[in-house]
Amino acid sequence: MSNTQLDINDLGLTDYTVRPLTMAEARSVFELMAAGELETIGEVAIEEADIVSDWQRPSFDLATQSIGVFDTHDGRETLVGYAEVYRGRYADAAVAADHRGRGIGTALARWTQRLSRRDGAGLVGMPAPDGSPNERLLRALGYEVLWTSWVLAMPEGKQIVPQPIPEGYSIRPAEGEADYRRAHEVVEDAFLEWSERERETYADFAAQIVLRPGFEPWHLRLMIDPSGEVVGSSILQLAGECGYVSRLAVRRDQRHRGLARALLVDSFEEARVHGAPRSELSTDSRTGALSLYEKVGMEVTSTWRHWAIDTSGER
């Protein structure tokens, strides 16, 4: 019997069916999380494709890193709680509003801590919207804030101010795997300057970006320097009438030339051309990039905090 199964049997949720999730249940998890976002931030930011692309990473194992809590009636299961833990460090969880107050949230939090200890991560955390039930629970359980995140939007109808780039530079869409790999390298080098984690493999990057449902090569925007090298990248995702910039990066030695702003504006313009008049992205207090996005006209629409707890000792 695996450690995960032992944890599941020890959660004390005797009125529910508790088991690992399967890929076929991505839709149910999306609906659960979407309901929570609508309640707390007034809109649905997550997509089912976000869940699918995360779960299909080679480094993620649903059988040992996920858990679903189901209410069973007449032989039918309804998902009312869920949690996952990636690399023992990065968790996410949700509980249906009509099943709160029954210990599900606390049990899921304890389960994520056990997995973190099992995998030797020493720390586990998860995001929560400002003032949400998740945030109140995490605070009560002794979690502490590690960083603050903001979701920003370029509203529909707001003028996008052109951003010039230096002579000899250009922006173009990716044209195949070689470009995907170059973008991955630029993004990882930049993100690892402030993020304390292992380097993401290209296979995991591809699972989240290139193999994400709905991906098209033009979604991956590349900044090219005069020598033809890829020195920056913006990754755009479309969700109905909204474009979302999931990653934006410029190589360290190419910064302070307006390249990031130009990539961002290019992504917004491409989103509008393809039927998405509104664009969004998120950033956090570790990056120092909030002012960059505000300077191009973006507005903060919601605030999140990443709450974490030490899992290095026994509890």
mmCIF file of C-alpha atoms in Angstrom:
data_model
loop_
_atom_site.group_PDB
_atom_site.id
_atom_site.type_symbol
_atom_site.label_atom_id
_atom_site.label_comp_id
_atom_site.label_asym_id
_atom_site.label_seq_id
_atom_site.Cartn_x
_atom_site.Cartn_y
_atom_site.Cartn_z
ATOM 1 C CA MET A 1 0.000 0.000 0.000
ATOM 2 C CA SER A 2 1.437 3.417 -0.993
ATOM 3 C CA ASN A 3 2.061 6.313 1.372
ATOM 4 C CA THR A 4 -0.628 8.243 -0.484
ATOM 5 C CA GLN A 5 -3.223 5.537 0.186
ATOM 6 C CA LEU A 6 -2.300 5.477 3.869
ATOM 7 C CA ASP A 7 -2.815 9.242 4.016
ATOM 8 C CA ILE A 8 -6.188 8.954 2.320
ATOM 9 C CA ASN A 9 -7.417 6.322 4.764
ATOM 10 C CA ASP A 10 -6.280 8.456 7.693
ATOM 11 C CA LEU A 11 -8.111 11.688 6.815
ATOM 12 C CA GLY A 12 -11.191 11.036 8.938
ATOM 13 C CA LEU A 13 -13.638 11.925 6.170
ATOM 14 C CA THR A 14 -15.833 8.921 6.854
ATOM 15 C CA ASP A 15 -18.932 10.420 5.223
ATOM 16 C CA TYR A 16 -17.195 10.776 1.877
ATOM 17 C CA THR A 17 -15.415 8.721 -0.743
ATOM 18 C CA VAL A 18 -11.767 9.769 -0.923
ATOM 19 C CA ARG A 19 -9.372 8.677 -3.668
ATOM 20 C CA PRO A 20 -6.784 9.935 -6.154
ATOM 21 C CA LEU A 21 -8.139 11.766 -9.198
ATOM 22 C CA THR A 22 -7.960 10.702 -12.836
ATOM 23 C CA MET A 23 -7.410 12.780 -15.965
ATOM 24 C CA ALA A 24 -11.084 12.280 -16.856
ATOM 25 C CA GLU A 25 -11.986 14.365 -13.771
ATOM 26 C CA ALA A 26 -10.214 17.542 -14.917
ATOM 27 C CA ARG A 27 -13.592 19.023 -15.846
ATOM 28 C CA SER A 28 -15.003 18.382 -12.372
ATOM 29 C CA VAL A 29 -11.973 20.033 -10.755
ATOM 30 C CA PHE A 30 -12.319 23.014 -13.101
ATOM 31 C CA GLU A 31 -15.980 23.444 -12.165
ATOM 32 C CA LEU A 32 -15.156 23.240 -8.451
ATOM 33 C CA MET A 33 -12.370 25.816 -8.700
ATOM 34 C CA ALA A 34 -14.347 28.074 -11.036
ATOM 35 C CA ALA A 35 -17.217 28.234 -8.536
ATOM 36 C CA GLY A 36 -14.783 29.281 -5.822
ATOM 37 C CA GLU A 37 -13.222 32.007 -7.987
ATOM 38 C CA LEU A 38 -16.621 33.368 -8.967
ATOM 39 C CA GLU A 39 -17.531 33.577 -5.285
ATOM 40 C CA THR A 40 -14.316 35.245 -4.119
ATOM 41 C CA ILE A 41 -13.036 37.413 -6.991
ATOM 42 C CA GLY A 42 -16.231 37.824 -8.991
ATOM 43 C CA GLU A 43 -15.002 36.151 -12.164
ATOM 44 C CA VAL A 44 -13.637 32.849 -13.414
ATOM 45 C CA ALA A 45 -9.927 33.074 -14.195
ATOM 46 C CA ILE A 46 -9.056 29.393 -14.419
ATOM 47 C CA GLU A 47 -9.610 27.246 -17.521
ATOM 48 C CA GLU A 48 -9.993 23.521 -17.836
ATOM 49 C CA ALA A 49 -6.932 23.665 -20.104
ATOM 50 C CA ASP A 50 -4.887 24.961 -17.152
ATOM 51 C CA ILE A 51 -5.656 21.800 -15.209
ATOM 52 C CA VAL A 52 -5.107 19.459 -18.147
ATOM 53 C CA SER A 53 -1.765 21.040 -19.048
ATOM 54 C CA ASP A 54 -0.544 20.882 -15.431
ATOM 55 C CA TRP A 55 -1.632 17.282 -14.974
ATOM 56 C CA GLN A 56 -0.011 16.087 -18.190
ATOM 57 C CA ARG A 57 3.485 17.204 -17.128
ATOM 58 C CA PRO A 58 5.781 14.156 -17.041
ATOM 59 C CA SER A 59 6.940 15.152 -13.555
ATOM 60 C CA PHE A 60 3.396 15.120 -12.135
ATOM 61 C CA ASP A 61 1.682 11.897 -11.061
ATOM 62 C CA LEU A 62 -2.050 12.089 -10.436
ATOM 63 C CA ALA A 63 -2.085 8.719 -8.666
ATOM 64 C CA THR A 64 0.244 9.903 -5.893
ATOM 65 C CA GLN A 65 -0.004 13.705 -5.980
ATOM 66 C CA SER A 66 -3.760 14.328 -6.119
ATOM 67 C CA ILE A 67 -6.819 13.607 -4.007
ATOM 68 C CA GLY A 68 -10.543 13.993 -4.574
ATOM 69 C CA VAL A 69 -13.306 14.056 -1.963
ATOM 70 C CA PHE A 70 -16.637 12.822 -3.327
ATOM 71 C CA ASP A 71 -20.167 12.979 -1.972
ATOM 72 C CA THR A 72 -21.916 9.763 -3.021
ATOM 73 C CA HIS A 73 -25.669 9.479 -3.541
ATOM 74 C CA ASP A 74 -27.552 6.814 -5.477
ATOM 75 C CA GLY A 75 -24.277 5.365 -6.650
ATOM 76 C CA ARG A 76 -23.131 8.667 -8.206
ATOM 77 C CA GLU A 77 -20.039 10.582 -7.100
ATOM 78 C CA THR A 78 -19.983 14.388 -6.924
ATOM 79 C CA LEU A 79 -16.620 16.074 -6.387
ATOM 80 C CA VAL A 80 -16.847 18.371 -3.354
ATOM 81 C CA GLY A 81 -13.164 18.729 -2.454
ATOM 82 C CA TYR A 82 -9.824 18.416 -4.175
ATOM 83 C CA ALA A 83 -6.116 18.945 -3.567
ATOM 84 C CA GLU A 84 -2.859 18.368 -5.416
ATOM 85 C CA VAL A 85 0.802 18.827 -4.533
ATOM 86 C CA TYR A 86 3.519 19.324 -7.146
ATOM 87 C CA ARG A 87 7.094 18.376 -6.199
ATOM 88 C CA GLY A 88 6.028 18.300 -2.552
ATOM 89 C CA ARG A 89 6.049 22.099 -2.546
ATOM 90 C CA TYR A 90 3.277 23.643 -4.638
ATOM 91 C CA ALA A 91 -0.270 22.825 -3.590
ATOM 92 C CA ASP A 92 -3.732 23.799 -4.679
ATOM 93 C CA ALA A 93 -7.093 22.910 -3.156
ATOM 94 C CA ALA A 94 -10.778 23.736 -3.232
ATOM 95 C CA VAL A 95 -13.928 22.787 -1.306
ATOM 96 C CA ALA A 96 -17.513 23.215 -2.524
ATOM 97 C CA ALA A 97 -19.322 26.013 -0.660
ATOM 98 C CA ASP A 98 -22.157 23.744 0.524
ATOM 99 C CA HIS A 99 -19.687 21.281 2.074
ATOM 100 C CA ARG A 100 -17.563 23.737 4.052
ATOM 101 C CA GLY A 101 -17.491 23.531 7.819
ATOM 102 C CA ARG A 102 -17.275 19.720 7.780
ATOM 103 C CA GLY A 103 -13.506 19.391 8.121
ATOM 104 C CA ILE A 104 -12.741 18.796 4.426
ATOM 105 C CA GLY A 105 -10.497 21.840 4.028
ATOM 106 C CA THR A 106 -8.502 21.033 7.149
ATOM 107 C CA ALA A 107 -8.120 17.385 6.095
ATOM 108 C CA LEU A 108 -6.896 18.400 2.635
ATOM 109 C CA ALA A 109 -4.391 20.845 4.127
ATOM 110 C CA ARG A 110 -3.022 18.153 6.442
ATOM 111 C CA TRP A 111 -2.781 15.772 3.476
ATOM 112 C CA THR A 112 -0.706 18.287 1.484
ATOM 113 C CA GLN A 113 1.626 18.650 4.470
ATOM 114 C CA ARG A 114 2.075 14.883 4.693
ATOM 115 C CA LEU A 115 2.956 14.671 1.020
ATOM 116 C CA SER A 116 5.432 17.498 1.442
ATOM 117 C CA ARG A 117 7.122 15.622 4.282
ATOM 118 C CA ARG A 118 7.014 12.393 2.269
ATOM 119 C CA ASP A 119 8.779 14.062 -0.648
ATOM 120 C CA GLY A 120 11.250 15.964 1.525
ATOM 121 C CA ALA A 121 10.237 19.416 0.343
ATOM 122 C CA GLY A 122 10.339 21.012 3.816
ATOM 123 C CA LEU A 123 7.713 23.593 2.900
ATOM 124 C CA VAL A 124 4.315 23.479 1.203
ATOM 125 C CA GLY A 125 2.151 26.370 0.138
ATOM 126 C CA MET A 126 -0.783 27.390 -1.992
ATOM 127 C CA PRO A 127 -2.374 30.563 -3.384
ATOM 128 C CA ALA A 128 -5.563 32.065 -1.973
ATOM 129 C CA PRO A 129 -7.554 35.147 -2.998
ATOM 130 C CA ASP A 130 -7.604 38.062 -0.580
ATOM 131 C CA GLY A 131 -10.355 37.555 2.014
ATOM 132 C CA SER A 132 -11.389 34.128 0.725
ATOM 133 C CA PRO A 133 -12.481 31.134 2.849
ATOM 134 C CA ASN A 134 -9.230 29.408 1.798
ATOM 135 C CA GLU A 135 -7.180 32.297 3.158
ATOM 136 C CA ARG A 136 -9.034 32.331 6.468
ATOM 137 C CA LEU A 137 -8.526 28.584 6.875
ATOM 138 C CA LEU A 138 -4.819 28.689 6.042
ATOM 139 C CA ARG A 139 -4.240 31.512 8.498
ATOM 140 C CA ALA A 140 -6.070 29.553 11.202
ATOM 141 C CA LEU A 141 -3.933 26.478 10.492
ATOM 142 C CA GLY A 142 -0.704 28.407 11.047
ATOM 143 C CA TYR A 143 0.313 29.131 7.462
ATOM 144 C CA GLU A 144 2.263 32.331 6.763
ATOM 145 C CA VAL A 145 2.397 34.586 3.700
ATOM 146 C CA LEU A 146 5.489 34.161 1.517
ATOM 147 C CA TRP A 147 4.525 36.524 -1.287
ATOM 148 C CA THR A 148 1.643 38.532 -2.719
ATOM 149 C CA SER A 149 0.344 38.179 -6.276
ATOM 150 C CA TRP A 150 -1.814 40.414 -8.431
ATOM 151 C CA VAL A 151 -3.944 39.703 -11.473
ATOM 152 C CA LEU A 152 -3.920 42.673 -13.851
ATOM 153 C CA ALA A 153 -6.062 43.410 -16.889
ATOM 154 C CA MET A 154 -5.874 45.557 -19.980
ATOM 155 C CA PRO A 155 -9.580 46.375 -20.188
ATOM 156 C CA GLU A 156 -11.576 46.116 -23.372
ATOM 157 C CA GLY A 157 -11.551 49.382 -25.284
ATOM 158 C CA LYS A 158 -8.524 50.843 -23.500
ATOM 159 C CA GLN A 159 -5.955 52.209 -25.923
ATOM 160 C CA ILE A 160 -2.797 50.149 -26.199
ATOM 161 C CA VAL A 161 0.121 52.578 -26.444
ATOM 162 C CA PRO A 162 2.689 51.425 -29.041
ATOM 163 C CA GLN A 163 6.074 50.455 -27.609
ATOM 164 C CA PRO A 164 9.035 51.012 -29.946
ATOM 165 C CA ILE A 165 11.959 48.587 -29.966
ATOM 166 C CA PRO A 166 15.611 49.285 -30.834
ATOM 167 C CA GLU A 167 16.705 49.201 -34.444
ATOM 168 C CA GLY A 168 17.455 45.696 -35.653
ATOM 169 C CA TYR A 169 15.139 43.950 -33.171
ATOM 170 C CA SER A 170 11.887 42.315 -34.225
ATOM 171 C CA ILE A 171 8.998 40.262 -32.857
ATOM 172 C CA ARG A 172 7.715 37.154 -34.578
ATOM 173 C CA PRO A 173 5.723 34.006 -33.754
ATOM 174 C CA ALA A 174 7.463 30.728 -32.970
ATOM 175 C CA GLU A 175 8.001 28.488 -35.969
ATOM 176 C CA GLY A 176 8.640 25.032 -34.548
ATOM 177 C CA GLU A 177 10.317 23.011 -31.813
ATOM 178 C CA ALA A 178 13.672 24.770 -32.100
ATOM 179 C CA ASP A 179 11.931 28.046 -31.290
ATOM 180 C CA TYR A 180 9.940 26.420 -28.482
ATOM 181 C CA ARG A 181 13.200 25.233 -26.912
ATOM 182 C CA ARG A 182 14.820 28.653 -27.240
ATOM 183 C CA ALA A 183 11.809 30.275 -25.584
ATOM 184 C CA HIS A 184 11.924 27.729 -22.771
ATOM 185 C CA GLU A 185 15.587 28.493 -22.124
ATOM 186 C CA VAL A 186 15.033 32.264 -22.015
ATOM 187 C CA VAL A 187 11.981 31.950 -19.743
ATOM 188 C CA GLU A 188 13.623 29.532 -17.312
ATOM 189 C CA ASP A 189 16.832 31.557 -17.043
ATOM 190 C CA ALA A 190 14.805 34.657 -16.219
ATOM 191 C CA PHE A 191 12.335 33.050 -13.807
ATOM 192 C CA LEU A 192 15.054 31.256 -11.852
ATOM 193 C CA GLU A 193 16.619 34.601 -10.966
ATOM 194 C CA TRP A 194 13.902 35.043 -8.306
ATOM 195 C CA SER A 195 12.079 31.705 -7.993
ATOM 196 C CA GLU A 196 13.566 29.129 -5.604
ATOM 197 C CA ARG A 197 12.826 25.854 -7.373
ATOM 198 C CA GLU A 198 14.355 23.245 -9.616
ATOM 199 C CA ARG A 199 14.818 24.083 -13.270
ATOM 200 C CA GLU A 200 11.770 23.111 -15.303
ATOM 201 C CA THR A 201 12.485 20.517 -17.967
ATOM 202 C CA TYR A 202 11.580 21.173 -21.577
ATOM 203 C CA ALA A 203 9.159 18.221 -21.399
ATOM 204 C CA ASP A 204 7.221 19.901 -18.573
ATOM 205 C CA PHE A 205 7.305 23.241 -20.400
ATOM 206 C CA ALA A 206 5.986 21.631 -23.570
ATOM 207 C CA ALA A 207 3.193 19.876 -21.657
ATOM 208 C CA GLN A 208 1.979 23.199 -20.257
ATOM 209 C CA ILE A 209 2.501 25.340 -23.347
ATOM 210 C CA VAL A 210 2.938 23.491 -26.641
ATOM 211 C CA LEU A 211 0.667 20.546 -25.797
ATOM 212 C CA ARG A 212 -1.886 22.672 -23.960
ATOM 213 C CA PRO A 213 -5.367 22.292 -25.495
ATOM 214 C CA GLY A 214 -5.876 25.033 -28.075
ATOM 215 C CA PHE A 215 -2.207 25.967 -28.526
ATOM 216 C CA GLU A 216 -1.135 27.501 -31.831
ATOM 217 C CA PRO A 217 2.446 28.544 -32.705
ATOM 218 C CA TRP A 218 1.547 32.253 -32.915
ATOM 219 C CA HIS A 219 0.680 32.159 -29.197
ATOM 220 C CA LEU A 220 4.420 32.024 -28.478
ATOM 221 C CA ARG A 221 5.856 35.474 -29.320
ATOM 222 C CA LEU A 222 9.616 35.842 -29.718
ATOM 223 C CA MET A 223 11.871 38.890 -29.456
ATOM 224 C CA ILE A 224 14.733 38.551 -31.952
ATOM 225 C CA ASP A 225 17.952 40.565 -31.663
ATOM 226 C CA PRO A 226 19.972 41.872 -34.652
ATOM 227 C CA SER A 227 22.023 38.643 -34.779
ATOM 228 C CA GLY A 228 18.888 36.474 -35.024
ATOM 229 C CA GLU A 229 19.013 35.191 -31.443
ATOM 230 C CA VAL A 230 15.882 34.725 -29.313
ATOM 231 C CA VAL A 231 16.337 37.136 -26.395
ATOM 232 C CA GLY A 232 12.799 37.383 -25.080
ATOM 233 C CA SER A 233 9.456 35.631 -25.124
ATOM 234 C CA SER A 234 5.811 36.240 -24.312
ATOM 235 C CA ILE A 235 3.427 33.285 -24.086
ATOM 236 C CA LEU A 236 -0.191 34.084 -24.875
ATOM 237 C CA GLN A 237 -3.220 31.927 -24.099
ATOM 238 C CA LEU A 238 -6.735 32.655 -25.332
ATOM 239 C CA ALA A 239 -9.873 31.982 -23.300
ATOM 240 C CA GLY A 240 -12.927 33.193 -25.167
ATOM 241 C CA GLU A 241 -12.735 36.976 -25.300
ATOM 242 C CA CYS A 242 -9.730 37.215 -22.970
ATOM 243 C CA GLY A 243 -6.057 36.833 -23.768
ATOM 244 C CA TYR A 244 -3.781 35.746 -20.917
ATOM 245 C CA VAL A 245 -0.005 36.279 -20.924
ATOM 246 C CA SER A 246 1.176 33.309 -18.889
ATOM 247 C CA ARG A 247 4.917 34.025 -19.082
ATOM 248 C CA LEU A 248 6.968 37.050 -20.098
ATOM 249 C CA ALA A 249 10.758 37.128 -20.011
ATOM 250 C CA VAL A 250 13.747 38.942 -21.476
ATOM 251 C CA ARG A 251 17.350 37.749 -21.255
ATOM 252 C CA ARG A 252 19.275 39.560 -18.496
ATOM 253 C CA ASP A 253 21.817 41.204 -20.813
ATOM 254 C CA GLN A 254 19.034 42.584 -23.046
ATOM 255 C CA ARG A 255 16.989 44.380 -20.405
ATOM 256 C CA HIS A 256 16.283 48.115 -19.989
ATOM 257 C CA ARG A 257 15.684 48.533 -23.717
ATOM 258 C CA GLY A 258 11.890 48.368 -23.643
ATOM 259 C CA LEU A 259 11.799 44.798 -24.979
ATOM 260 C CA ALA A 260 9.472 43.437 -22.283
ATOM 261 C CA ARG A 261 6.986 46.271 -22.782
ATOM 262 C CA ALA A 262 7.101 45.738 -26.540
ATOM 263 C CA LEU A 263 6.445 42.000 -26.166
ATOM 264 C CA LEU A 264 3.564 42.689 -23.826
ATOM 265 C CA VAL A 265 1.923 45.210 -26.166
ATOM 266 C CA ASP A 266 2.435 42.859 -29.112
ATOM 267 C CA SER A 267 0.638 40.093 -27.195
ATOM 268 C CA PHE A 268 -2.281 42.374 -26.340
ATOM 269 C CA GLU A 269 -2.585 43.460 -29.964
ATOM 270 C CA GLU A 270 -2.459 39.873 -31.215
ATOM 271 C CA ALA A 271 -5.135 38.874 -28.713
ATOM 272 C CA ARG A 272 -7.416 41.634 -29.991
ATOM 273 C CA VAL A 273 -6.795 40.681 -33.616
ATOM 274 C CA HIS A 274 -7.846 37.123 -32.746
ATOM 275 C CA GLY A 275 -11.078 38.117 -31.004
ATOM 276 C CA ALA A 276 -9.975 38.718 -27.402
ATOM 277 C CA PRO A 277 -10.478 42.440 -26.606
ATOM 278 C CA ARG A 278 -9.407 42.026 -22.949
ATOM 279 C CA SER A 279 -5.990 40.799 -21.801
ATOM 280 C CA GLU A 280 -4.716 39.672 -18.402
ATOM 281 C CA LEU A 281 -1.597 38.452 -16.643
ATOM 282 C CA SER A 282 -0.396 37.875 -13.103
ATOM 283 C CA THR A 283 2.757 38.878 -11.282
ATOM 284 C CA ASP A 284 3.969 38.718 -7.702
ATOM 285 C CA SER A 285 6.043 40.621 -5.195
ATOM 286 C CA ARG A 286 9.160 38.523 -5.875
ATOM 287 C CA THR A 287 9.552 39.859 -9.426
ATOM 288 C CA GLY A 288 9.309 43.614 -8.933
ATOM 289 C CA ALA A 289 7.441 43.804 -12.254
ATOM 290 C CA LEU A 290 4.151 45.306 -11.067
ATOM 291 C CA SER A 291 5.104 48.840 -12.110
ATOM 292 C CA LEU A 292 6.053 47.640 -15.617
ATOM 293 C CA TYR A 293 2.540 46.376 -16.218
ATOM 294 C CA GLU A 294 0.893 49.431 -14.724
ATOM 295 C CA LYS A 295 2.982 51.659 -16.993
ATOM 296 C CA VAL A 296 1.461 50.078 -20.111
ATOM 297 C CA GLY A 297 -2.042 50.738 -18.768
ATOM 298 C CA MET A 298 -2.914 47.529 -16.924
ATOM 299 C CA GLU A 299 -5.121 47.621 -13.833
ATOM 300 C CA VAL A 300 -5.096 45.312 -10.780
ATOM 301 C CA THR A 301 -8.309 43.256 -10.674
ATOM 302 C CA SER A 302 -7.590 40.859 -7.793
ATOM 303 C CA THR A 303 -5.007 40.200 -5.091
ATOM 304 C CA TRP A 304 -3.802 36.768 -4.022
ATOM 305 C CA ARG A 305 -1.345 35.618 -1.379
ATOM 306 C CA HIS A 306 0.832 32.515 -1.317
ATOM 307 C CA TRP A 307 0.484 30.896 2.106
ATOM 308 C CA ALA A 308 3.007 28.277 3.237
ATOM 309 C CA ILE A 309 3.898 26.146 6.241
ATOM 310 C CA ASP A 310 7.049 24.347 7.383
ATOM 311 C CA THR A 311 6.737 20.577 6.853
ATOM 312 C CA SER A 312 10.242 19.555 7.863
ATOM 313 C CA GLY A 313 9.169 18.347 11.330
ATOM 314 C CA GLU A 314 6.531 15.935 12.561
ATOM 315 C CA ARG A 315 2.996 17.150 13.204
#
